[in-house]
Amino acid sequence: MLQKFFLLIVFGLFSFTSSQISHQYHFINISKNWTEAQSFCRDMYTDLATVNNVDEMNSLFKTITDVSHDVYIGLHRSQVFKWHWSLPDSFYNEDTFQNWKNGQPDIHNNEGCAVMQNNGKWFNDSCDTKRQFVCFNARANKMYILTEQNKSWREAQEYCRTFHTGLANARNNSENKDVSKTVNSEAWIGLFKDPWLWSDQSNSSFRFWNFSQLINISRDQDCGAVMVNETGRWNDVRCDVSLPFICHGDLKAHPTTKPATPRPATTQHIPAQNTTEQENTSTQPTKILTTGAEQDNLILVHENLTWIEAVSYCRKHHVDLVSIPSEELQNKVARKAFQAYTSHVWLGLHYSCTFNFWFWIKNTEMGCYQNWAPDHGPNGFEDCGISGAMESTGGHRWVGRPGRERLNFICQTCGSCQLCTAEL
Ligand SMILES: *[C@@H]1O[C@H](CO)[C@@H](O)[C@H](O)[C@H]1NC(C)=O
Ligand SMILES: *[C@@H]1O[C@H](CO)[C@@H](O)[C@H](O)[C@H]1NC(C)=O
Ligand SMILES: *[C@@H]1O[C@H](CO)[C@@H](O)[C@H](O)[C@H]1NC(C)=O
Ligand SMILES: *[C@@H]1O[C@H](CO)[C@@H](O)[C@H](O)[C@H]1NC(C)=O
Ligand SMILES: *[C@@H]1O[C@H](CO)[C@@H](O)[C@H](O)[C@H]1NC(C)=O
Ligand SMILES: *[C@@H]1O[C@H](CO)[C@@H](O)[C@H](O)[C@H]1NC(C)=O
Ligand SMILES: *[C@@H]1O[C@H](CO)[C@@H](O)[C@H](O)[C@H]1NC(C)=O
Ligand SMILES: *[C@@H]1O[C@H](CO)[C@@H](O)[C@H](O)[C@H]1NC(C)=O
Ligand SMILES: *[C@@H]1O[C@H](CO)[C@@H](O)[C@H](O)[C@H]1NC(C)=O
Ligand SMILES: *[C@@H]1O[C@H](CO)[C@@H](O)[C@H](O)[C@H]1NC(C)=O
Ligand SMILES: *[C@@H]1O[C@H](CO)[C@@H](O)[C@H](O)[C@H]1NC(C)=O
Ligand SMILES: CC(=O)N[C@H]1CO[C@H](CO)[C@@H](O)[C@@H]1O
């Protein structure tokens, strides 16, 4: 069972990159309604999360570190029902191969699933009708397999995903012929009509609904959420519910400006960049001087980097830019900062322009311990595109600095070790 596969997932650490996964997911442990969550993700990263396949779903699920709430993704209901091929990276539109029988496809704006006749022609039917179906198996010699049990389209999809790859798609004449050869009289294929869209306009047709939710076509539940207690399956929920959410894409160096209040031209919008690119900038030194101390899991890097470059550097070589949840850690970081060559050192603190709050990039929330300089932090005047730094000397207070400034910085070398999650 696919569900068993998900149960194996260990809740816990953030995973920032993976070479096979095209999306970088970030769990944001702040409850927002869906539209606010979308603004946050577009401001700080690329957008609310899109999922293309089960591997990405697995990777997304692993980033969820709090299971007390369901979690928004970028899926939302539109007014228009559209046909989709069910396999990843398969697109259906008016220009792609079609083999509908006369009077088809269904022009009604409602749910539908496609049946193939043994002559290769397609027609729509209610997805709840129980029929035979054709599975596709990417790894088998015989790629198209007719199953003679009668199942609803979704049961059939579930069966094919569990024992094969998925329902058979017929994206061109040659696939259509191969599929139709297996059909006795009529069988489900992996073509379905639904109204769901992704926030980032991606046309991913991957769907992962919880089984009993599938039938619920209640119109006021227009947003998609991952059900943490249902092995990552999706539920449709009301969009005004406040939930944590998942963004995808790289952290932006300079968050976009608030739509309502345009900022001065000096606040530049730099689009999301990919980490590999950032690490390859010409300013990246060949030799990096660090002051490490294995006992305290902190590393001072004696290089002048922008905030986003510092994040990249720490994530590549250690774990992350340092978070300071406690006075104990503040004192340790302060001792490190004292040895910096710049007046301030970057911390893993970032400011959300959209929502006017500060957060630690590692675990999102601002803890109880804070050491802001007067007029800085939550009560200060903040501009877009600033990040948090610590004074290298004096009171070692925290201040907001433009992210493009070049400063030394402190990485932490542990992810969930005791120091980094010290009691508040
Ligand atoms: C997420 O937020 C909730 C509520 O604010 C909090 O209780 C929980 O500890 C947080 N979890 C993590 C992993 O930060
Ligand atoms: C998931 O299960 C845990 C443990 O039973 C519970 O505390 C939590 O509230 C549940 N979350 C949801 C969203 O139902
Ligand atoms: C599936 O449904 C068809 C048509 O209703 C029926 O003739 C057939 O016996 C059913 N097959 C099974 C295995 O139940
Ligand atoms: C049909 O489409 C599949 C999937 O896109 C592709 O792998 C295959 O090469 C295509 N076959 C032909 C004959 O175009
Ligand atoms: C969306 O589908 C079209 C084909 O219908 C394809 O050319 C395009 O690349 C897809 N867009 C994305 C973002 O995947
Ligand atoms: C999710 O689906 C399972 C069956 O696959 C069902 O037992 C469970 O009740 C569903 N959860 C919700 C919240 O609908
Ligand atoms: C379906 O939607 C209705 C209306 O929002 C809700 O009351 C009901 O619990 C939902 N059914 C399931 C199985 O979640
Ligand atoms: C989300 O909250 C904002 C601000 O509180 C509000 O303007 C918006 O209408 C809400 N969106 C939904 C879908 O409830
Ligand atoms: C990310 O960087 C790699 C390597 O430089 C490049 O091949 C890829 O196109 C980049 N992706 C994006 C979205 O910029
Ligand atoms: C990084 O830059 C070097 C030298 O300019 C180049 O050879 C290399 O391909 C680049 N790597 C990436 C991942 O773009
Ligand atoms: C980093 O900046 C400091 C302060 O501006 C300067 O003294 C130092 O030389 C710079 N270091 C490098 C390697 O550029
Ligand atoms: C269940 C369903 O959606 N059936 C539709 C299939 O297409 C025909 C032709 O457009 C419609 O009449 C049905 O309502």
Coordinates of C-alpha atoms and ligand atoms in Angstrom, one line a residue:
M1 CA 0.0 0.0 0.0
L2 CA 1.1 3.5 -0.8
Q3 CA 0.0 4.5 2.7
K4 CA 2.4 2.2 4.3
F5 CA 5.1 3.9 2.3
F6 CA 4.2 7.2 3.8
L7 CA 4.1 5.8 7.3
L8 CA 7.8 5.1 7.0
I9 CA 8.6 8.8 6.8
V10 CA 10.2 10.1 9.8
F11 CA 9.0 13.5 10.9
G12 CA 11.8 15.8 11.8
L13 CA 14.5 17.7 10.1
F14 CA 14.2 20.2 7.4
S15 CA 15.6 19.0 4.2
F16 CA 16.6 21.9 2.0
T17 CA 17.9 20.3 -1.1
S18 CA 17.7 17.1 -3.0
S19 CA 19.1 16.6 -6.5
Q20 CA 16.1 14.6 -7.7
I21 CA 13.5 16.9 -6.4
S22 CA 12.8 20.0 -8.6
H23 CA 11.2 21.9 -5.8
Q24 CA 12.7 23.1 -2.6
Y25 CA 10.0 23.1 0.1
H26 CA 9.9 25.2 3.2
F27 CA 7.5 24.5 6.0
I28 CA 6.2 27.8 7.5
N29 CA 4.9 27.2 11.0
I30 CA 2.7 30.3 11.1
S31 CA -1.0 30.0 10.7
K32 CA -2.4 32.1 7.8
N33 CA -5.5 31.9 5.6
W34 CA -4.7 30.6 2.1
T35 CA -4.4 34.0 0.4
E36 CA -2.2 35.4 3.1
A37 CA 0.0 32.2 2.9
Q38 CA 0.2 32.8 -0.9
S39 CA 1.4 36.4 -0.4
F40 CA 3.9 35.2 2.2
C41 CA 5.4 32.6 -0.1
R42 CA 5.4 34.9 -3.1
D43 CA 7.2 37.5 -1.0
M44 CA 9.8 35.3 0.6
Y45 CA 10.2 32.4 -1.8
T46 CA 8.6 31.6 -5.1
D47 CA 5.1 30.6 -4.3
L48 CA 2.9 28.2 -2.3
A49 CA 4.1 24.6 -3.0
T50 CA 3.3 22.7 -6.2
V51 CA 3.7 19.0 -6.2
N52 CA 4.5 17.1 -9.4
N53 CA 4.8 13.5 -8.3
V54 CA 5.0 11.2 -5.4
D55 CA 8.7 11.7 -4.7
E56 CA 8.1 15.4 -4.4
M57 CA 5.1 14.7 -2.1
N58 CA 7.4 12.6 0.0
S59 CA 10.0 15.4 0.2
L60 CA 7.3 18.0 1.0
F61 CA 5.8 15.8 3.7
K62 CA 9.2 15.5 5.4
T63 CA 9.5 19.2 5.9
I64 CA 6.4 19.3 8.1
T65 CA 7.7 19.5 11.7
D66 CA 4.4 20.2 13.4
V67 CA 1.5 17.7 13.2
S68 CA -1.1 19.7 15.1
H69 CA -2.6 21.2 12.0
D70 CA -3.1 20.4 8.4
V71 CA -0.9 22.4 6.1
Y72 CA -1.8 24.4 3.0
I73 CA -0.2 23.8 -0.4
G74 CA -0.7 25.8 -3.6
L75 CA -3.8 24.0 -4.8
H76 CA -7.0 25.9 -5.2
R77 CA -10.3 25.4 -7.0
S78 CA -11.1 27.4 -10.1
Q79 CA -14.4 27.9 -11.9
V80 CA -13.4 25.9 -14.9
F81 CA -13.1 22.1 -15.0
K82 CA -10.3 20.9 -17.3
W83 CA -9.1 17.5 -18.5
H84 CA -5.7 16.2 -17.4
W85 CA -3.6 13.2 -18.1
S86 CA -2.8 11.6 -14.7
L87 CA 0.8 10.7 -15.2
P88 CA 3.5 13.3 -14.2
D89 CA 4.7 15.6 -16.9
S90 CA 1.8 14.8 -19.2
F91 CA -0.2 17.6 -20.6
Y92 CA -3.7 17.6 -22.1
N93 CA -4.9 20.6 -24.1
E94 CA -6.6 21.4 -27.3
D95 CA -3.4 20.9 -29.2
T96 CA -2.5 17.5 -27.8
F97 CA -3.6 14.1 -29.1
Q98 CA -7.3 13.4 -28.6
N99 CA -9.5 10.5 -29.6
W100 CA -12.9 11.3 -28.3
K101 CA -15.9 9.6 -29.9
N102 CA -18.6 11.7 -31.6
G103 CA -20.3 14.2 -29.4
Q104 CA -17.4 14.2 -26.9
P105 CA -15.8 15.4 -24.9
D106 CA -18.2 16.5 -22.3
I107 CA -18.6 20.2 -22.4
H108 CA -20.3 20.4 -19.0
N109 CA -18.5 22.2 -16.3
N110 CA -18.4 19.3 -13.9
E111 CA -16.3 16.4 -12.8
G112 CA -15.6 13.6 -15.3
C113 CA -13.4 10.6 -16.0
A114 CA -12.6 9.1 -19.4
V115 CA -13.4 5.6 -20.6
M116 CA -11.7 3.9 -23.5
Q117 CA -13.7 1.6 -25.8
N118 CA -12.0 -1.4 -27.5
N119 CA -11.9 0.7 -30.7
G120 CA -9.7 3.2 -29.0
K121 CA -12.3 5.9 -28.8
W122 CA -12.9 7.8 -25.5
F123 CA -16.0 9.1 -23.7
N124 CA -16.6 10.7 -20.3
D125 CA -18.5 9.1 -17.5
S126 CA -19.2 9.7 -13.9
C127 CA -16.0 8.9 -12.0
D128 CA -18.0 6.8 -9.5
T129 CA -19.1 4.3 -12.1
K130 CA -17.5 0.9 -11.4
R131 CA -15.6 -0.3 -14.5
Q132 CA -12.6 -2.3 -15.6
F133 CA -9.4 -0.3 -16.0
V134 CA -6.0 -0.3 -17.7
C135 CA -2.9 0.3 -15.6
F136 CA 0.5 1.5 -16.9
N137 CA 3.7 0.0 -15.5
A138 CA 6.8 1.9 -16.5
R139 CA 9.1 -0.9 -15.3
A140 CA 7.4 -3.9 -16.8
N141 CA 7.8 -5.5 -20.2
K142 CA 4.1 -5.5 -20.6
M143 CA 3.4 -1.9 -19.9
Y144 CA -0.4 -1.9 -20.2
I145 CA -2.4 -4.2 -18.0
L146 CA -6.1 -4.6 -18.0
T147 CA -7.7 -5.3 -14.6
E148 CA -11.0 -7.0 -14.9
Q149 CA -12.3 -6.1 -11.5
N150 CA -14.8 -3.2 -11.5
K151 CA -13.7 -0.1 -9.6
S152 CA -14.5 3.6 -9.5
W153 CA -12.0 5.8 -11.4
R154 CA -10.3 6.7 -8.1
E155 CA -10.2 3.2 -6.7
A156 CA -8.7 2.2 -10.1
Q157 CA -6.1 5.0 -9.8
E158 CA -5.2 3.9 -6.3
Y159 CA -4.9 0.3 -7.4
C160 CA -2.7 1.2 -10.4
R161 CA -0.4 3.4 -8.3
T162 CA 0.0 0.7 -5.7
F163 CA 0.7 -2.2 -8.0
H164 CA 2.0 -0.5 -11.1
T165 CA 2.8 3.2 -12.0
G166 CA -0.6 4.6 -12.5
L167 CA -3.6 4.5 -14.8
A168 CA -2.7 4.2 -18.5
N169 CA -2.4 7.4 -20.4
A170 CA -2.9 7.6 -24.2
R171 CA -1.0 10.7 -25.1
N172 CA -0.4 9.9 -28.8
N173 CA -1.7 7.5 -31.4
S174 CA 0.9 4.9 -30.6
E175 CA 0.1 4.8 -26.9
N176 CA -3.6 4.9 -27.7
K177 CA -3.3 1.8 -29.9
D178 CA -1.3 -0.1 -27.2
V179 CA -3.8 0.7 -24.5
S180 CA -6.8 -0.1 -26.7
K181 CA -5.3 -3.6 -27.5
T182 CA -5.8 -4.6 -23.9
V183 CA -9.4 -3.3 -23.6
N184 CA -12.2 -5.9 -23.8
S185 CA -15.1 -3.6 -24.2
E186 CA -14.7 -0.5 -22.1
A187 CA -12.2 0.5 -19.4
W188 CA -11.0 3.6 -17.4
I189 CA -7.9 5.3 -18.6
G190 CA -5.9 8.0 -16.7
L191 CA -7.8 11.0 -18.1
F192 CA -9.9 13.1 -15.7
K193 CA -11.6 16.5 -15.4
D194 CA -11.2 18.6 -12.3
P195 CA -11.3 22.3 -11.4
W196 CA -8.0 22.4 -9.4
L197 CA -5.2 24.9 -10.2
W198 CA -1.8 25.5 -8.7
S199 CA -0.9 28.9 -7.3
D200 CA 2.2 29.2 -9.4
Q201 CA 0.3 28.4 -12.6
S202 CA 2.1 25.1 -13.0
N203 CA 0.0 22.6 -14.9
S204 CA 1.0 19.6 -12.7
S205 CA -1.8 17.0 -12.8
F206 CA -0.6 15.2 -9.8
R207 CA -3.4 14.6 -7.3
F208 CA -3.1 13.0 -3.9
W209 CA -6.5 13.3 -2.3
N210 CA -7.5 11.4 0.8
F211 CA -9.8 8.7 -0.2
S212 CA -13.0 9.6 1.5
Q213 CA -12.4 13.3 0.7
L214 CA -12.5 12.7 -2.9
I215 CA -16.3 12.5 -3.1
N216 CA -16.7 15.7 -1.2
I217 CA -17.3 18.4 -3.9
S218 CA -18.6 20.9 -1.4
R219 CA -18.1 24.3 -3.1
D220 CA -17.0 26.2 -0.1
Q221 CA -13.9 24.1 0.4
D222 CA -11.8 25.7 -2.3
C223 CA -8.2 25.2 -1.1
G224 CA -5.9 22.2 -0.8
A225 CA -4.2 21.1 2.4
V226 CA -2.0 18.2 3.3
M227 CA -3.6 16.1 6.1
V228 CA -0.7 15.4 8.4
N229 CA -2.6 12.5 10.1
E230 CA -3.6 10.9 6.9
T231 CA -0.1 10.0 5.7
G232 CA 0.2 13.2 3.7
R233 CA -3.1 12.8 1.7
W234 CA -4.8 16.0 0.6
N235 CA -8.1 17.5 1.8
D236 CA -10.1 20.4 0.4
V237 CA -10.7 23.0 3.1
R238 CA -12.2 26.4 3.4
C239 CA -9.7 29.0 2.3
D240 CA -10.4 31.3 5.3
V241 CA -9.1 28.7 7.8
S242 CA -5.8 29.7 9.3
L243 CA -3.2 26.9 8.8
P244 CA 0.6 26.6 8.5
F245 CA 1.7 26.2 4.9
I246 CA 4.5 25.1 2.6
C247 CA 6.3 27.4 0.2
H248 CA 8.7 26.4 -2.6
G249 CA 11.6 28.0 -4.2
D250 CA 14.7 29.7 -2.9
L251 CA 14.6 32.4 -0.2
K252 CA 14.6 35.8 -2.0
A253 CA 17.5 38.1 -1.2
H254 CA 15.2 41.1 -1.3
P255 CA 11.5 40.3 -0.7
T256 CA 9.1 42.0 -3.1
T257 CA 7.6 45.2 -2.0
K258 CA 4.2 45.4 -0.5
P259 CA 1.6 45.7 -3.3
A260 CA -0.3 48.5 -1.6
T261 CA 2.7 50.8 -0.7
P262 CA 5.4 50.9 -3.4
R263 CA 8.8 51.3 -2.0
P264 CA 11.6 53.7 -3.2
A265 CA 13.5 52.6 -6.2
T266 CA 16.4 51.6 -4.0
T267 CA 14.5 48.6 -2.8
Q268 CA 15.4 46.3 -5.6
H269 CA 13.5 43.2 -6.3
I270 CA 15.8 40.3 -7.1
P271 CA 14.0 37.3 -8.4
A272 CA 14.4 33.9 -6.7
Q273 CA 17.8 32.6 -7.5
N274 CA 18.9 29.1 -7.3
T275 CA 21.4 28.2 -4.7
T276 CA 23.9 26.8 -7.1
E277 CA 24.0 30.0 -9.0
Q278 CA 24.4 32.1 -5.9
E279 CA 27.3 29.9 -4.8
N280 CA 29.0 30.5 -8.2
T281 CA 29.1 34.3 -8.0
S282 CA 32.4 35.8 -8.8
T283 CA 32.7 37.3 -5.4
Q284 CA 32.7 33.9 -3.9
P285 CA 36.3 33.5 -2.5
T286 CA 38.2 30.4 -3.3
K287 CA 39.5 30.1 0.3
I288 CA 37.2 30.8 3.2
L289 CA 38.6 31.7 6.6
T290 CA 36.7 30.3 9.4
T291 CA 37.0 30.4 13.2
G292 CA 35.5 27.1 14.3
A293 CA 35.0 25.6 17.6
E294 CA 33.7 22.1 17.6
Q295 CA 32.5 22.3 21.2
D296 CA 29.9 25.0 20.6
N297 CA 28.8 24.0 17.1
L298 CA 29.3 27.5 15.8
I299 CA 31.5 28.7 13.1
L300 CA 32.5 32.4 12.5
V301 CA 33.1 32.9 8.8
H302 CA 35.6 35.7 8.1
E303 CA 34.2 36.6 4.7
N304 CA 32.1 39.5 3.6
L305 CA 29.0 38.1 2.1
T306 CA 25.5 39.4 1.5
W307 CA 22.9 37.9 3.7
I308 CA 21.6 35.5 1.0
E309 CA 25.1 34.4 0.1
A310 CA 25.7 33.7 3.8
V311 CA 22.6 31.6 4.0
S312 CA 23.8 29.6 1.0
Y313 CA 27.2 29.2 2.4
C314 CA 26.1 27.9 5.8
R315 CA 23.5 25.6 4.2
K316 CA 26.2 24.2 1.9
H317 CA 29.0 23.7 4.3
H318 CA 27.3 23.5 7.7
V319 CA 23.6 23.6 8.6
D320 CA 22.3 27.1 8.5
L321 CA 22.9 30.7 9.6
V322 CA 22.7 30.7 13.4
S323 CA 19.4 31.0 15.3
I324 CA 19.4 32.3 18.8
P325 CA 16.6 30.9 20.9
S326 CA 18.2 31.5 24.3
E327 CA 20.4 33.8 26.3
E328 CA 22.9 31.0 26.6
L329 CA 23.3 30.8 22.9
Q330 CA 23.3 34.6 22.6
N331 CA 26.4 34.6 24.8
K332 CA 28.1 32.0 22.8
V333 CA 27.3 33.7 19.5
A334 CA 28.5 37.0 21.0
R335 CA 31.9 35.6 21.9
K336 CA 32.2 34.5 18.3
A337 CA 31.0 37.8 16.9
F338 CA 33.7 39.6 19.0
Q339 CA 36.3 38.1 16.6
A340 CA 34.6 39.3 13.4
Y341 CA 36.3 41.7 11.1
T342 CA 33.1 43.6 10.4
S343 CA 31.1 45.8 12.7
H344 CA 28.1 43.3 12.6
V345 CA 27.7 39.6 11.8
W346 CA 24.7 38.1 9.9
L347 CA 22.3 36.0 11.9
G348 CA 19.6 33.7 10.4
L349 CA 17.0 36.4 11.0
H350 CA 14.8 37.7 8.2
Y351 CA 12.1 40.2 7.9
S352 CA 8.7 39.7 6.1
C353 CA 7.7 42.8 4.5
T354 CA 4.2 41.5 3.7
F355 CA 3.3 40.7 7.3
N356 CA 5.7 43.1 9.1
F357 CA 7.4 40.5 11.3
W358 CA 10.7 39.0 12.0
F359 CA 11.5 35.3 12.0
W360 CA 14.3 32.8 12.3
I361 CA 14.7 31.1 8.9
K362 CA 15.6 27.9 10.6
N363 CA 12.4 27.4 12.6
T364 CA 10.3 30.3 11.6
E365 CA 9.2 31.6 14.9
M366 CA 10.6 34.5 16.9
G367 CA 11.4 32.9 20.3
C368 CA 10.9 34.5 23.7
Y369 CA 14.5 35.5 23.9
Q370 CA 15.3 38.7 22.0
N371 CA 18.0 41.2 22.1
W372 CA 17.1 44.0 19.7
A373 CA 18.8 47.4 19.7
P374 CA 16.3 50.2 20.4
D375 CA 14.3 51.1 17.2
H376 CA 15.1 47.7 15.7
G377 CA 13.1 44.5 15.5
P378 CA 9.4 44.2 15.9
N379 CA 8.9 47.7 17.3
G380 CA 11.3 49.5 15.0
F381 CA 10.7 51.0 11.6
E382 CA 11.6 48.3 9.1
D383 CA 12.2 48.5 5.4
C384 CA 11.8 45.7 2.9
G385 CA 14.9 43.7 2.1
I386 CA 16.4 43.7 5.5
S387 CA 17.9 40.9 7.5
G388 CA 19.1 40.5 11.1
A389 CA 22.7 41.0 12.3
M390 CA 24.4 41.1 15.6
E391 CA 26.7 43.9 16.7
S392 CA 30.2 42.4 16.9
T393 CA 31.1 44.4 20.0
G394 CA 29.3 46.3 22.8
G395 CA 25.9 45.0 23.8
H396 CA 25.9 42.5 20.9
R397 CA 22.4 43.6 20.2
W398 CA 20.4 42.7 17.1
V399 CA 19.8 45.1 14.3
G400 CA 18.1 45.1 10.9
R401 CA 20.6 45.7 8.0
P402 CA 20.1 45.8 4.2
G403 CA 20.5 42.3 3.0
R404 CA 23.0 43.4 0.3
E405 CA 25.5 44.6 2.8
R406 CA 28.6 42.4 3.1
L407 CA 29.3 41.1 6.5
N408 CA 31.0 38.2 8.4
F409 CA 28.5 35.7 9.6
I410 CA 28.1 32.7 12.0
C411 CA 26.9 29.3 10.9
Q412 CA 25.6 26.6 13.1
T413 CA 26.9 23.1 12.5
C414 CA 24.1 21.2 14.1
G415 CA 20.5 20.8 13.0
S416 CA 18.5 19.6 15.9
C417 CA 21.3 19.2 18.5
Q418 CA 20.7 20.4 22.0
L419 CA 22.3 23.8 21.6
C420 CA 20.3 24.9 18.7
T421 CA 17.0 24.0 20.3
A422 CA 17.9 25.2 23.7
E423 CA 15.0 25.9 26.1
L424 CA 13.5 29.3 25.6
Ligands
LIG1 C1 4.7 25.4 15.5 O1 3.8 26.3 16.0 C2 3.0 25.8 17.1 C3 2.0 26.8 17.4 O2 2.5 28.1 17.4 C4 4.0 25.5 18.2 O3 3.3 25.0 19.3 C5 5.0 24.4 17.7 O4 5.9 24.1 18.8 C6 5.7 24.9 16.5 N1 6.5 23.8 16.0 C7 7.7 23.9 15.5 C8 8.3 22.6 15.0 O5 8.3 24.9 15.5
LIG2 C1 -2.8 14.6 14.5 O1 -2.6 13.7 15.5 C2 -2.0 14.2 16.7 C3 -1.8 13.1 17.7 O2 -2.9 12.3 17.8 C4 -3.0 15.3 17.3 O3 -2.4 15.9 18.4 C5 -3.2 16.4 16.2 O4 -4.1 17.3 16.7 C6 -3.7 15.7 14.9 N1 -3.7 16.8 13.9 C7 -4.8 17.0 13.1 C8 -4.7 18.1 12.1 O5 -5.8 16.4 13.2
LIG3 C1 -18.0 -5.7 -14.1 O1 -19.2 -5.0 -14.6 C2 -19.7 -5.6 -15.8 C3 -20.8 -4.7 -16.3 O2 -21.7 -4.3 -15.3 C4 -20.2 -7.0 -15.4 O3 -20.7 -7.6 -16.6 C5 -19.0 -7.9 -14.9 O4 -19.5 -9.1 -14.5 C6 -18.4 -7.2 -13.7 N1 -17.1 -7.8 -13.4 C7 -16.8 -8.3 -12.2 C8 -15.5 -9.0 -12.0 O5 -17.6 -8.1 -11.3
LIG4 C1 4.0 8.9 -27.2 O1 4.1 9.6 -26.0 C2 5.0 9.1 -25.1 C3 4.9 9.9 -23.8 O2 5.0 11.3 -24.1 C4 6.4 9.0 -25.6 O3 7.3 8.5 -24.7 C5 6.4 8.2 -26.9 O4 7.7 8.3 -27.5 C6 5.4 8.8 -27.9 N1 5.3 7.9 -29.0 C7 5.3 8.4 -30.3 C8 5.3 7.4 -31.3 O5 5.3 9.6 -30.5
LIG5 C1 2.0 23.2 -19.3 O1 1.6 22.4 -20.4 C2 2.1 22.8 -21.6 C3 1.5 21.9 -22.7 O2 0.1 21.9 -22.5 C4 3.6 22.6 -21.7 O3 4.1 23.0 -22.9 C5 4.2 23.5 -20.6 O4 5.5 23.4 -20.5 C6 3.5 23.3 -19.3 N1 4.0 24.2 -18.3 C7 4.6 24.0 -17.2 C8 5.0 25.1 -16.3 O5 5.0 22.8 -16.9
LIG6 C1 -9.0 9.5 4.8 O1 -9.2 8.3 4.1 C2 -9.3 7.1 4.9 C3 -9.5 6.0 4.0 O2 -8.5 5.9 3.0 C4 -10.4 7.2 5.9 O3 -10.3 6.1 6.8 C5 -10.2 8.5 6.7 O4 -11.3 8.7 7.6 C6 -10.1 9.7 5.8 N1 -9.9 10.9 6.6 C7 -10.7 11.9 6.6 C8 -10.4 13.0 7.6 O5 -11.6 12.0 5.8
LIG7 C1 -17.7 17.5 3.1 O1 -18.0 18.9 3.2 C2 -19.0 19.2 4.2 C3 -19.3 20.7 4.1 O2 -18.2 21.5 4.3 C4 -18.4 18.8 5.6 O3 -19.3 19.1 6.6 C5 -18.1 17.3 5.6 O4 -17.5 17.0 6.8 C6 -17.2 16.9 4.5 N1 -17.1 15.5 4.4 C7 -16.0 14.8 4.7 C8 -16.0 13.4 4.5 O5 -15.0 15.4 5.0
LIG8 C1 -7.3 36.3 4.5 O1 -7.1 37.3 5.4 C2 -7.0 38.6 4.8 C3 -6.6 39.6 5.8 O2 -7.1 39.2 7.1 C4 -8.4 38.9 4.2 O3 -8.3 40.2 3.5 C5 -8.7 37.9 3.2 O4 -10.0 38.1 2.6 C6 -8.7 36.5 3.8 N1 -8.8 35.5 2.7 C7 -9.6 34.5 2.8 C8 -9.7 33.6 1.7 O5 -10.4 34.3 3.8
LIG9 C1 20.0 26.4 -11.3 O1 21.3 26.2 -11.5 C2 21.7 25.2 -12.3 C3 23.2 25.1 -12.4 O2 23.8 26.4 -12.5 C4 21.1 25.5 -13.7 O3 21.4 24.5 -14.6 C5 19.6 25.7 -13.6 O4 19.1 26.0 -14.8 C6 19.3 26.7 -12.6 N1 17.8 26.7 -12.4 C7 17.1 27.9 -12.3 C8 15.7 27.7 -12.1 O5 17.7 29.0 -12.4
LIG10 C1 30.8 27.9 -11.6 O1 31.8 28.7 -12.2 C2 32.8 28.0 -12.8 C3 33.9 29.0 -13.3 O2 33.3 30.2 -13.7 C4 32.3 27.1 -13.9 O3 33.3 26.4 -14.5 C5 31.3 26.2 -13.4 O4 30.7 25.4 -14.4 C6 30.2 26.9 -12.6 N1 29.4 25.9 -11.9 C7 28.0 26.0 -12.0 C8 27.3 25.0 -11.2 O5 27.4 26.9 -12.6
LIG11 C1 35.5 42.8 5.0 O1 35.0 44.0 5.4 C2 35.9 44.6 6.4 C3 35.1 45.8 6.9 O2 34.6 46.6 5.9 C4 37.2 44.9 5.8 O3 38.0 45.5 6.8 C5 37.9 43.7 5.4 O4 39.0 43.9 4.7 C6 36.9 42.9 4.4 N1 37.5 41.6 4.1 C7 37.6 41.2 2.9 C8 38.2 39.8 2.7 O5 37.2 41.8 1.9
LIG12 C1 -21.0 12.1 -16.1 C2 -20.9 13.1 -17.2 O1 -20.2 14.1 -17.0 N1 -21.4 12.9 -18.3 C3 -21.4 13.7 -19.5 C4 -20.5 13.1 -20.5 O2 -20.6 13.9 -21.7 C5 -21.9 14.0 -22.3 C6 -21.8 14.8 -23.5 O3 -21.3 16.0 -23.4 C7 -22.8 14.7 -21.3 O4 -24.1 14.7 -21.8 C8 -22.8 14.0 -20.0 O5 -23.5 14.7 -19.0

